[in-house]
Short mmCIF file of C-alpha atoms in Angstrom, two decimals:
data_model
loop_
_atom_site.label_atom_id
_atom_site.label_comp_id
_atom_site.label_asym_id
_atom_site.label_seq_id
_atom_site.Cartn_x
_atom_site.Cartn_y
_atom_site.Cartn_z
CA SER A 18 0.00 0.00 0.00
CA TYR A 19 1.07 3.56 -0.65
CA GLU A 20 2.67 5.42 2.24
CA LEU A 21 3.02 9.12 2.96
CA THR A 22 5.76 10.27 5.31
CA GLN A 23 5.58 13.55 7.24
CA PRO A 24 7.91 14.89 9.94
CA LEU A 25 6.37 14.61 13.38
CA SER A 26 7.01 18.24 14.15
CA VAL A 27 8.14 21.49 12.58
CA SER A 28 8.92 24.72 14.40
CA VAL A 29 8.91 28.21 12.95
CA ALA A 30 9.54 31.65 14.39
CA LEU A 31 6.68 34.10 14.34
CA GLY A 32 6.61 35.88 10.98
CA GLN A 33 8.96 33.44 9.28
CA THR A 34 8.27 30.75 6.68
CA ALA A 35 7.34 27.18 7.61
CA ARG A 36 7.72 24.28 5.24
CA ILE A 37 6.03 20.96 5.92
CA THR A 38 6.97 18.05 3.69
CA CYS A 39 5.07 14.96 2.62
CA GLY A 40 7.13 12.19 1.09
CA GLY A 41 5.91 9.38 -1.11
CA ASN A 42 7.09 7.27 -4.05
CA LYS A 43 6.66 9.41 -7.18
CA ILE A 44 4.22 11.61 -5.29
CA GLY A 45 4.81 14.25 -7.96
CA SER A 46 2.58 12.18 -10.26
CA LYS A 47 -0.31 12.39 -7.83
CA ASN A 48 -2.58 15.18 -6.60
CA VAL A 49 -1.78 16.14 -3.01
CA HIS A 50 -4.20 17.80 -0.64
CA TRP A 51 -3.46 19.39 2.74
CA TYR A 52 -5.58 19.80 5.86
CA GLN A 53 -5.12 21.91 8.97
CA GLN A 54 -6.48 20.61 12.27
CA LYS A 55 -6.48 22.63 15.47
CA PRO A 56 -6.98 20.91 18.85
CA GLY A 57 -10.54 19.72 19.35
CA GLN A 58 -11.63 20.82 15.89
CA ALA A 59 -12.37 19.14 12.59
CA PRO A 60 -9.81 19.26 9.78
CA VAL A 61 -9.97 22.15 7.34
CA LEU A 62 -8.88 21.91 3.72
CA VAL A 63 -6.10 24.46 3.11
CA ILE A 64 -4.60 23.27 -0.21
CA TYR A 65 -6.08 20.98 -2.86
CA ARG A 66 -4.61 19.50 -6.01
CA ASP A 67 -1.05 20.39 -5.04
CA SER A 68 -1.33 24.16 -5.02
CA SER A 69 -4.91 25.44 -5.17
CA ARG A 70 -6.37 27.34 -2.22
CA PRO A 71 -10.04 27.09 -1.20
CA SER A 72 -11.84 30.37 -0.74
CA GLY A 73 -11.16 31.86 2.67
CA ILE A 74 -7.68 30.38 3.00
CA PRO A 75 -5.02 33.10 3.20
CA GLU A 76 -2.52 33.52 0.37
CA ARG A 77 0.17 32.82 2.94
CA PHE A 78 -0.61 29.12 2.42
CA SER A 79 0.86 27.59 -0.72
CA GLY A 80 1.75 24.14 -1.99
CA SER A 81 4.11 22.44 -4.40
CA ASN A 82 4.68 18.88 -5.53
CA SER A 83 7.52 17.30 -7.46
CA GLY A 84 9.47 14.09 -7.54
CA ASN A 85 9.09 12.27 -4.25
CA THR A 86 8.13 15.26 -2.09
CA ALA A 87 5.16 17.56 -1.73
CA THR A 88 5.52 20.69 0.38
CA LEU A 89 3.10 22.92 2.22
CA THR A 90 4.56 26.38 2.73
CA ILE A 91 3.19 28.85 5.25
CA SER A 92 4.62 32.34 4.85
CA ARG A 93 4.67 34.97 7.58
CA ALA A 94 3.64 32.37 10.15
CA GLN A 95 1.15 33.50 12.77
CA ALA A 96 0.29 32.13 16.19
CA GLY A 97 -3.05 31.02 14.76
CA ASP A 98 -1.27 28.72 12.30
CA GLU A 99 -0.18 26.45 15.12
CA ALA A 100 -1.92 23.15 14.37
CA ASP A 101 -1.53 19.65 13.00
CA TYR A 102 -1.21 19.40 9.23
CA PHE A 103 -2.04 16.28 7.19
CA CYS A 104 -1.30 15.53 3.55
CA GLN A 105 -3.56 13.22 1.55
CA VAL A 106 -3.58 11.47 -1.83
CA TRP A 107 -5.73 8.99 -3.72
CA ASP A 108 -3.97 5.77 -4.65
CA SER A 109 -5.16 2.36 -5.79
CA SER A 110 -8.79 3.16 -5.13
CA THR A 111 -8.23 4.30 -1.58
CA VAL A 112 -7.58 7.51 0.32
CA VAL A 113 -4.19 7.74 2.00
CA PHE A 114 -3.30 10.24 4.71
CA GLY A 115 0.11 11.16 6.00
CA GLY A 116 0.74 10.72 9.69
CA GLY A 117 0.53 14.45 10.37
CA THR A 118 2.94 17.20 11.37
CA LYS A 119 2.58 19.37 14.44
CA LEU A 120 3.50 22.96 13.59
CA THR A 121 4.75 25.05 16.51
CA VAL A 122 5.03 28.81 16.11
CA LEU A 123 7.70 30.18 18.44
CA GLU B 1 -23.55 27.83 3.90
CA VAL B 2 -22.52 24.19 3.82
CA GLN B 3 -22.86 22.47 7.19
CA LEU B 4 -22.51 18.88 8.37
CA VAL B 5 -23.64 17.72 11.79
CA GLU B 6 -22.84 14.23 13.05
CA THR B 7 -24.75 12.47 15.80
CA GLY B 8 -25.04 8.98 17.21
CA GLY B 9 -21.70 8.38 18.87
CA GLY B 10 -21.35 6.93 22.33
CA LEU B 11 -20.00 4.10 24.45
CA ILE B 12 -20.59 0.63 23.08
CA GLN B 13 -19.35 -2.82 24.06
CA PRO B 14 -17.16 -4.88 21.74
CA GLY B 15 -19.30 -6.79 19.28
CA GLY B 16 -22.07 -4.23 19.45
CA SER B 17 -23.66 -2.08 16.78
CA LEU B 18 -24.14 1.66 16.36
CA ARG B 19 -25.50 3.94 13.66
CA LEU B 20 -24.00 7.36 13.03
CA SER B 21 -25.90 10.11 11.25
CA CYS B 22 -24.65 13.16 9.41
CA ALA B 23 -27.21 15.81 8.56
CA GLY B 24 -26.30 18.10 5.71
CA SER B 25 -27.52 21.62 5.07
CA GLY B 26 -26.72 24.22 2.45
CA PHE B 27 -26.24 21.54 -0.21
CA THR B 28 -27.77 18.26 -1.38
CA VAL B 29 -26.13 15.17 0.11
CA SER B 30 -27.37 12.84 -2.63
CA SER B 31 -25.86 14.97 -5.40
CA ASN B 32 -22.41 14.74 -3.90
CA TYR B 33 -19.85 12.12 -3.02
CA MET B 34 -19.79 11.73 0.76
CA SER B 35 -17.28 10.03 3.03
CA TRP B 36 -16.63 8.99 6.59
CA VAL B 37 -13.17 9.59 8.03
CA ARG B 38 -12.14 8.62 11.56
CA GLN B 39 -9.44 9.63 13.98
CA ALA B 40 -8.41 7.48 16.91
CA PRO B 41 -7.51 9.44 20.06
CA GLY B 42 -4.19 11.20 19.57
CA LYS B 43 -3.71 9.61 16.14
CA GLY B 44 -3.95 10.57 12.50
CA LEU B 45 -6.79 10.49 10.01
CA GLU B 46 -8.10 7.26 8.48
CA TRP B 47 -10.56 7.09 5.60
CA VAL B 48 -13.42 4.69 6.33
CA SER B 49 -15.97 4.73 3.50
CA ILE B 50 -17.37 6.65 0.54
CA ILE B 51 -20.70 6.76 -1.24
CA TYR B 52 -20.89 8.14 -4.76
CA SER B 53 -23.72 10.33 -5.95
CA GLY B 54 -24.80 7.38 -8.08
CA GLY B 55 -24.99 5.16 -5.01
CA SER B 56 -21.85 3.04 -5.33
CA THR B 57 -20.10 2.40 -2.03
CA TYR B 58 -16.54 1.54 -1.06
CA TYR B 59 -14.84 0.72 2.22
CA ALA B 60 -11.44 0.58 3.85
CA ASP B 61 -10.25 -2.98 4.34
CA SER B 62 -10.32 -2.45 8.12
CA VAL B 63 -14.12 -2.05 8.14
CA LYS B 64 -15.22 -4.00 5.07
CA GLY B 65 -18.04 -6.39 5.89
CA ARG B 66 -18.77 -4.69 9.22
CA PHE B 67 -19.71 -1.11 8.28
CA THR B 68 -22.34 0.09 5.81
CA ILE B 69 -22.61 3.61 4.40
CA SER B 70 -25.98 4.84 3.18
CA ARG B 71 -28.07 7.98 2.83
CA ASP B 72 -31.66 9.14 3.11
CA ASN B 73 -32.32 11.63 0.34
CA SER B 74 -35.56 12.86 1.91
CA LYS B 75 -33.69 13.78 5.09
CA ASN B 76 -30.51 14.98 3.35
CA THR B 77 -28.64 12.73 5.75
CA LEU B 78 -25.71 10.36 5.50
CA TYR B 79 -25.38 7.29 7.72
CA LEU B 80 -22.76 4.84 8.86
CA GLN B 81 -24.07 1.58 10.27
CA MET B 82 -21.36 -0.06 12.33
CA SER B 83 -21.55 -3.64 13.55
CA SER B 84 -19.20 -6.17 15.16
CA LEU B 85 -17.42 -3.23 16.71
CA ARG B 86 -13.89 -3.68 17.97
CA ILE B 87 -11.84 -1.76 20.48
CA GLU B 88 -9.70 -0.47 17.62
CA ASP B 89 -12.78 1.20 16.10
CA THR B 90 -12.67 3.75 18.94
CA ALA B 91 -12.34 7.13 17.27
CA VAL B 92 -13.94 10.42 16.40
CA TYR B 93 -15.93 9.85 13.22
CA TYR B 94 -16.22 12.72 10.76
CA CYS B 95 -18.44 12.94 7.74
CA ALA B 96 -17.02 14.95 4.88
CA ARG B 97 -18.26 16.19 1.55
CA THR B 98 -15.99 14.64 -1.03
CA ILE B 99 -14.83 16.18 -4.27
CA TYR B 100 -13.89 13.95 -7.19
CA TYR B 101 -11.58 15.49 -9.78
CA ALA B 102 -11.83 13.38 -12.90
CA TYR B 103 -9.04 14.81 -15.07
CA THR B 104 -6.25 13.48 -12.91
CA PRO B 105 -8.33 11.20 -10.73
CA THR B 106 -8.30 12.17 -7.10
CA TYR B 107 -10.62 12.70 -4.15
CA TYR B 108 -10.44 15.29 -1.41
CA PHE B 109 -12.64 16.58 1.37
CA ASP B 110 -13.82 20.18 1.22
CA TYR B 111 -16.25 20.32 4.14
CA TRP B 112 -16.16 18.36 7.38
CA GLY B 113 -18.55 17.94 10.25
CA GLN B 114 -17.48 18.49 13.86
CA GLY B 115 -17.24 14.75 14.50
CA THR B 116 -18.86 12.28 16.89
CA LEU B 117 -16.92 10.12 19.33
CA VAL B 118 -17.39 6.36 19.32
CA THR B 119 -15.85 4.50 22.24
CA VAL B 120 -15.74 0.72 22.10
CA SER B 121 -15.01 -0.67 25.53
CA SER B 122 -16.24 -3.29 27.95
#
């Protein structure tokens, strides 16, 4: 089965740029979606199909995908961005999620 | 405004059954693909099941044969019937509107409910 690998945690200083990676075999050939989940809340879609932003998601959130790594980039990180982030793909007729990355804003 | 509200969670003994409901508003459940996704306490997300607008259904291997996804068009509501429950089924269960992009086939979840907790324990 297809596996997605995310770092357990990423830290970023307030106002700086955070990059969260999602690794998978030839993931660049797949569509990658990203979700933000704050404690006690449901996930929220922040990036779909590699780099598209749903309405209401700030332009500070962007995505890229190439080779074996997809990346969620959060520019000018704010305290409110502190959350768990999950990547997701569709493979072999099933949905696959990464294990999640806890983003800490220092 | 699209909203999803799950109900039906609770404490259930191993081997028992439970039905979750997900009431939709602001859109038509039957015209969309709809999914259930679960999250065990302190863990990541796990896809459980999907129902297509045409009625086809699919399941994760971990629940196949035990869970059934369905909908009531008149009530604009999605269901998950769970039977032969196991301790490892303990999780928050979310319903999610599911988008299918046909050009480079993929699925993703654009709206989620707040979730309902199912605890399987003796």
